Structure formats: C-alpha cells, structure tokens
PDB file of C-alpha atoms in Angstrom:
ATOM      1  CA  UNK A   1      -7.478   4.983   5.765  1.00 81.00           C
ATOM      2  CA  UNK A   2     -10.763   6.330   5.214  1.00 93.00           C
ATOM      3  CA  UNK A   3     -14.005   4.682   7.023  1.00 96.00           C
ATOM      4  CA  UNK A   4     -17.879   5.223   5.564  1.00 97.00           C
ATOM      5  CA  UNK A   5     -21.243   5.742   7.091  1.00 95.00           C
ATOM      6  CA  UNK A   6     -24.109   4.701   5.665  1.00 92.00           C
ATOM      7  CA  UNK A   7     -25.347   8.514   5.078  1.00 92.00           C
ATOM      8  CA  UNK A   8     -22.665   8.707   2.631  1.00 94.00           C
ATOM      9  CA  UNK A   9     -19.964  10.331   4.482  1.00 95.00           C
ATOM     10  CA  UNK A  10     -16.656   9.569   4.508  1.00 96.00           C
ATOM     11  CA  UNK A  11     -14.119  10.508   7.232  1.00 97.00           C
ATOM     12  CA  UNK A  12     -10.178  10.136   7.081  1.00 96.00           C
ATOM     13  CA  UNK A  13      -8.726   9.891  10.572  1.00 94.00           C
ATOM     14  CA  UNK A  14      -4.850  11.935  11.648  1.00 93.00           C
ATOM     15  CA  UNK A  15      -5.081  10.887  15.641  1.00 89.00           C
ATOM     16  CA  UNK A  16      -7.931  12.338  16.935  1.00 90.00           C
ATOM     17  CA  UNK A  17      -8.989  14.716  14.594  1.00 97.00           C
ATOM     18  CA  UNK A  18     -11.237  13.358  11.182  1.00 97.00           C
ATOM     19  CA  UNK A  19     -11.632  15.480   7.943  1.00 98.00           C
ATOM     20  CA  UNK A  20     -15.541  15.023   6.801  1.00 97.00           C
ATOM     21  CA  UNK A  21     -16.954  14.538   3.669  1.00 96.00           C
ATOM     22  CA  UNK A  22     -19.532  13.434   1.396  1.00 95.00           C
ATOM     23  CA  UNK A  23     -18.979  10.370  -1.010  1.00 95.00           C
ATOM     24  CA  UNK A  24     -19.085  10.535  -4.611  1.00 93.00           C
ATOM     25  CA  UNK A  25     -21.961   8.405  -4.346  1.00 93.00           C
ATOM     26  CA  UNK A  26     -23.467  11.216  -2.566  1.00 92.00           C
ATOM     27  CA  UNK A  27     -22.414  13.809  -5.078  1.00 91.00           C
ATOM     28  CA  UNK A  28     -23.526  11.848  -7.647  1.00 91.00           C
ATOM     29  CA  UNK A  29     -27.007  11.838  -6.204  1.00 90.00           C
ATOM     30  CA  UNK A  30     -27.111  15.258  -5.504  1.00 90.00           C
ATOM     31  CA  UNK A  31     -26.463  16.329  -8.572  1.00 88.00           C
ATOM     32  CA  UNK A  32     -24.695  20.125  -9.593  1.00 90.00           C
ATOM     33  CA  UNK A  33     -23.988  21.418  -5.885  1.00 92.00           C
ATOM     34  CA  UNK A  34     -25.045  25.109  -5.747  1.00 93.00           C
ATOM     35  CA  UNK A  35     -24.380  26.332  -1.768  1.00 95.00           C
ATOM     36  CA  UNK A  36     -23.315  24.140   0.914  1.00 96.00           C
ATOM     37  CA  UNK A  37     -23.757  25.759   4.199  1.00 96.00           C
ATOM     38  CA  UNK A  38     -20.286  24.215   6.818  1.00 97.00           C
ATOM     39  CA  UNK A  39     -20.433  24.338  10.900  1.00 98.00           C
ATOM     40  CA  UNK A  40     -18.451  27.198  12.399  1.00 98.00           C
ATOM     41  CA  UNK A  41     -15.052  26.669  13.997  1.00 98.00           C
ATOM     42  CA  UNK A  42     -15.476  26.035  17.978  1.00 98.00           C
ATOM     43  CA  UNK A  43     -18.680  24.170  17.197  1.00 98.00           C
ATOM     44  CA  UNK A  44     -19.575  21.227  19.645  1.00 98.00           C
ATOM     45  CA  UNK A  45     -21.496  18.348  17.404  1.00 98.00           C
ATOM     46  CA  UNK A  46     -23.047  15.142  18.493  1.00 97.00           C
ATOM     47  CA  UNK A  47     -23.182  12.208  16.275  1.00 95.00           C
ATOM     48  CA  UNK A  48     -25.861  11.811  14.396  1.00 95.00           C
ATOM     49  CA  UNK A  49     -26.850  15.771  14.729  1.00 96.00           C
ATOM     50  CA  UNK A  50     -27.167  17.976  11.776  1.00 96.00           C
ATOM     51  CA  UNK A  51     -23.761  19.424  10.941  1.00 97.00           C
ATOM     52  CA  UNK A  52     -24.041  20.947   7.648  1.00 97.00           C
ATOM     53  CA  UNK A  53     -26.481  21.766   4.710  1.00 95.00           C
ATOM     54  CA  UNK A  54     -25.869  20.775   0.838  1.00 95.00           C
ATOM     55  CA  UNK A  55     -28.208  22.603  -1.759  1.00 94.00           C
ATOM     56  CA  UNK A  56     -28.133  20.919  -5.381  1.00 91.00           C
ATOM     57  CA  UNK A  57     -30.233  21.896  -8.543  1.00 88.00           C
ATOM     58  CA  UNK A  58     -32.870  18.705  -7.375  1.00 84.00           C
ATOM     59  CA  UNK A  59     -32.721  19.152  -3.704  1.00 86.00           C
ATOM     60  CA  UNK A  60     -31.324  20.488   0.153  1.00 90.00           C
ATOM     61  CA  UNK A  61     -30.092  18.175   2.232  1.00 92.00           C
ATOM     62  CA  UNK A  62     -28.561  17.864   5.802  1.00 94.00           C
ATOM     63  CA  UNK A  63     -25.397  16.333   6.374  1.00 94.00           C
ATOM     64  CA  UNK A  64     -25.138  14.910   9.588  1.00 95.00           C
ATOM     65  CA  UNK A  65     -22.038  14.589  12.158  1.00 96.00           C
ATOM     66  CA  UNK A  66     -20.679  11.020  11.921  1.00 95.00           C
ATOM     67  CA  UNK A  67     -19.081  11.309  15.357  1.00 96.00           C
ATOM     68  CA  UNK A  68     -19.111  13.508  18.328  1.00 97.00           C
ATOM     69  CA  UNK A  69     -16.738  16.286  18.830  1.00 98.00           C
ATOM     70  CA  UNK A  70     -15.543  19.916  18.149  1.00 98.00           C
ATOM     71  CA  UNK A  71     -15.107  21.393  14.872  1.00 98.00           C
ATOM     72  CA  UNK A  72     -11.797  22.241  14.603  1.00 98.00           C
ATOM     73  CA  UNK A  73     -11.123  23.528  10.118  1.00 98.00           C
ATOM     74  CA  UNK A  74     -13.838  23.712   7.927  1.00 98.00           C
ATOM     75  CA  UNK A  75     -12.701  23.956   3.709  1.00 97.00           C
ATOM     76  CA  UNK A  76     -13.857  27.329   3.102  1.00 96.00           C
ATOM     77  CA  UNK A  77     -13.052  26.369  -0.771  1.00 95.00           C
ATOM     78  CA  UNK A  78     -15.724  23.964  -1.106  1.00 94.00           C
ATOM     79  CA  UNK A  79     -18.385  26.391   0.562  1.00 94.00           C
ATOM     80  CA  UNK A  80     -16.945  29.255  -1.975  1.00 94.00           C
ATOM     81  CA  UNK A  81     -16.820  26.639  -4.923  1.00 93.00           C
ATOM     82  CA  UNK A  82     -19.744  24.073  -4.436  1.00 93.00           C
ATOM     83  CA  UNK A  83     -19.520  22.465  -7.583  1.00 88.00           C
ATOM     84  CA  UNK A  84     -15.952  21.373  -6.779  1.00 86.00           C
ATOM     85  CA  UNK A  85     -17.300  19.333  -4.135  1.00 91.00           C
ATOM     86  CA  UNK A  86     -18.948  17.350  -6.937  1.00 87.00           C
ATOM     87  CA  UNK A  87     -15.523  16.929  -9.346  1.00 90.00           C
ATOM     88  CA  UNK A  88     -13.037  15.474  -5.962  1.00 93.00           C
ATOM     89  CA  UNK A  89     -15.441  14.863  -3.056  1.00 93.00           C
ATOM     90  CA  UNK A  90     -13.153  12.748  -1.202  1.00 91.00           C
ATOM     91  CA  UNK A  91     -10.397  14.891  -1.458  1.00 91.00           C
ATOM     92  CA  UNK A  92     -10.549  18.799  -2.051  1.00 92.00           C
ATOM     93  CA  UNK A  93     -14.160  18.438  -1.518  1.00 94.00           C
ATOM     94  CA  UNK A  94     -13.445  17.827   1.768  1.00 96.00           C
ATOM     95  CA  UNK A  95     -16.310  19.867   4.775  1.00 97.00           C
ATOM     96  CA  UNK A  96     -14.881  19.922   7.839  1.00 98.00           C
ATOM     97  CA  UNK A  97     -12.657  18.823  10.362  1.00 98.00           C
ATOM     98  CA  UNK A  98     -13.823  17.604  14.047  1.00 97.00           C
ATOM     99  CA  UNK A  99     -11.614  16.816  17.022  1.00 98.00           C
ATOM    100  CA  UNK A 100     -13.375  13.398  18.300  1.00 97.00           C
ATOM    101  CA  UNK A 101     -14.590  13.460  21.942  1.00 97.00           C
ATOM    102  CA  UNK A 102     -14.869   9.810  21.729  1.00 94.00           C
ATOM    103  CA  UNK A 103     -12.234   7.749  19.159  1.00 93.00           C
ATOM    104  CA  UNK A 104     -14.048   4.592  20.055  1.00 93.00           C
ATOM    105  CA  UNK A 105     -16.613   5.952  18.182  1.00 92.00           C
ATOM    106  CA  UNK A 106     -14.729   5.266  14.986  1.00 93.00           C
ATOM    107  CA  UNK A 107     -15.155   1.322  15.351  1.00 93.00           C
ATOM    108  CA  UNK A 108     -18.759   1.585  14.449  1.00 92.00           C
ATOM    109  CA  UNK A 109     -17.614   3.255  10.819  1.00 96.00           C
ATOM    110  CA  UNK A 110     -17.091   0.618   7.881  1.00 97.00           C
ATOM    111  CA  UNK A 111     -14.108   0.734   5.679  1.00 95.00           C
ATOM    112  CA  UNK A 112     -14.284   0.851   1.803  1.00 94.00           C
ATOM    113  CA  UNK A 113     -15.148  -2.600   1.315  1.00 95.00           C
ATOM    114  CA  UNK A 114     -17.828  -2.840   3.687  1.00 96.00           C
ATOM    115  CA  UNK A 115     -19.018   0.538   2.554  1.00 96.00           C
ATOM    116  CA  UNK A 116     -18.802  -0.563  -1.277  1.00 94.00           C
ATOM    117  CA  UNK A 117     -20.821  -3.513  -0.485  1.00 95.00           C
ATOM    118  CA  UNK A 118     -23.726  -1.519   0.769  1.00 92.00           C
ATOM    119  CA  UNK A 119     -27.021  -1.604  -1.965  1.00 86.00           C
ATOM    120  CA  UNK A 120     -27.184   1.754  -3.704  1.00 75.00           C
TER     121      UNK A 120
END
C-alpha cells in the first residue's frame, strides 16, 4: 500500500523499512529530470529535513524526508538515469530506502484517495 505527503512523495512500507519517491505529479511538474543528487547509505534523516536534490530543465528542488530514520538502499539507477525517474516514478524511479525510527509516524501519511483528492 503506498501512502502520500503533500510534498509529493510517495512511500511504500515492507515492516519498518519505506522505499521513497516522488509522484508523477511531481515529475510531471518538474519537467525532463537532468541530476538528482540521493542521501548516502548510513544516513540519519529527520522528517521534514532535506534528504535529496532533483535538478530539471525549469528548476532544483529539495526533496524532503517524509519520516525519520536511517537510510538504509538508495536506487543508484535513477541517480545514473534521471530521466527514468520521470517515465515510472512510483516504481523504478524509486530514491531511497529509510529504516523508520518511529512507524507511528506513518499514520500522519494519506493514502491514494486522500492524496488524489488534494488541489493540484
């Protein structure tokens, strides 16, 4: 099941450990991805601090860490590839993995209908 932020992230939960993303709604935005810059391994992230960087043809943006924990994977494809971020961001386009400090932390997420109500 995959639950939403309002930044446009998406996160898919296995136990404790969530695989990060960016929406399509996000890509979309964006525009042509041209360098996206991932956390390293071992890396301790709060939520709501600055986890990652996106660089498009119209602008640089920072993608922020949905939840609090430890990076654990980060897809090393989609930094080598950007653009492919932009053709399956909610599946190959995947950015990172984090091992949650706090699960609770998930409840305050929407799922895709809440997420699909939002005004874009």
């Amino acid at each position: 099941m995959l639950r939403f932020t309002d930044a446009h992230e998406w996160l898919r939960a296995e136990g404790e450990v969530v695989t990060v993303g960016i929406t399509a709604h996000a890509a979309e935005q964006l525009g042509d991805l041209v360098f996206i810059e991932l956390p390293k391994v071992g890396a301790k992230l709060s939520k709501g601090e600055a986890a990652a960087v996106v660089e498009s043809v119209k602008a640089a943006s920072d993608v922020y860490a949905p939840l609090s924990g430890e990076v654990v994977a980060v897809n090393d494809a989609a930094a080598g590839d950007p653009a492919a971020v932009g053709t399956d961001p909610q599946g190959a386009g995947w950015f990172y993995r984090l091992r949650l400090d706090y699960p609770s932390e998930m409840d305050g997420l929407m799922d895709e209908a809440a997420y699909a109500a939002l005004p874009k």
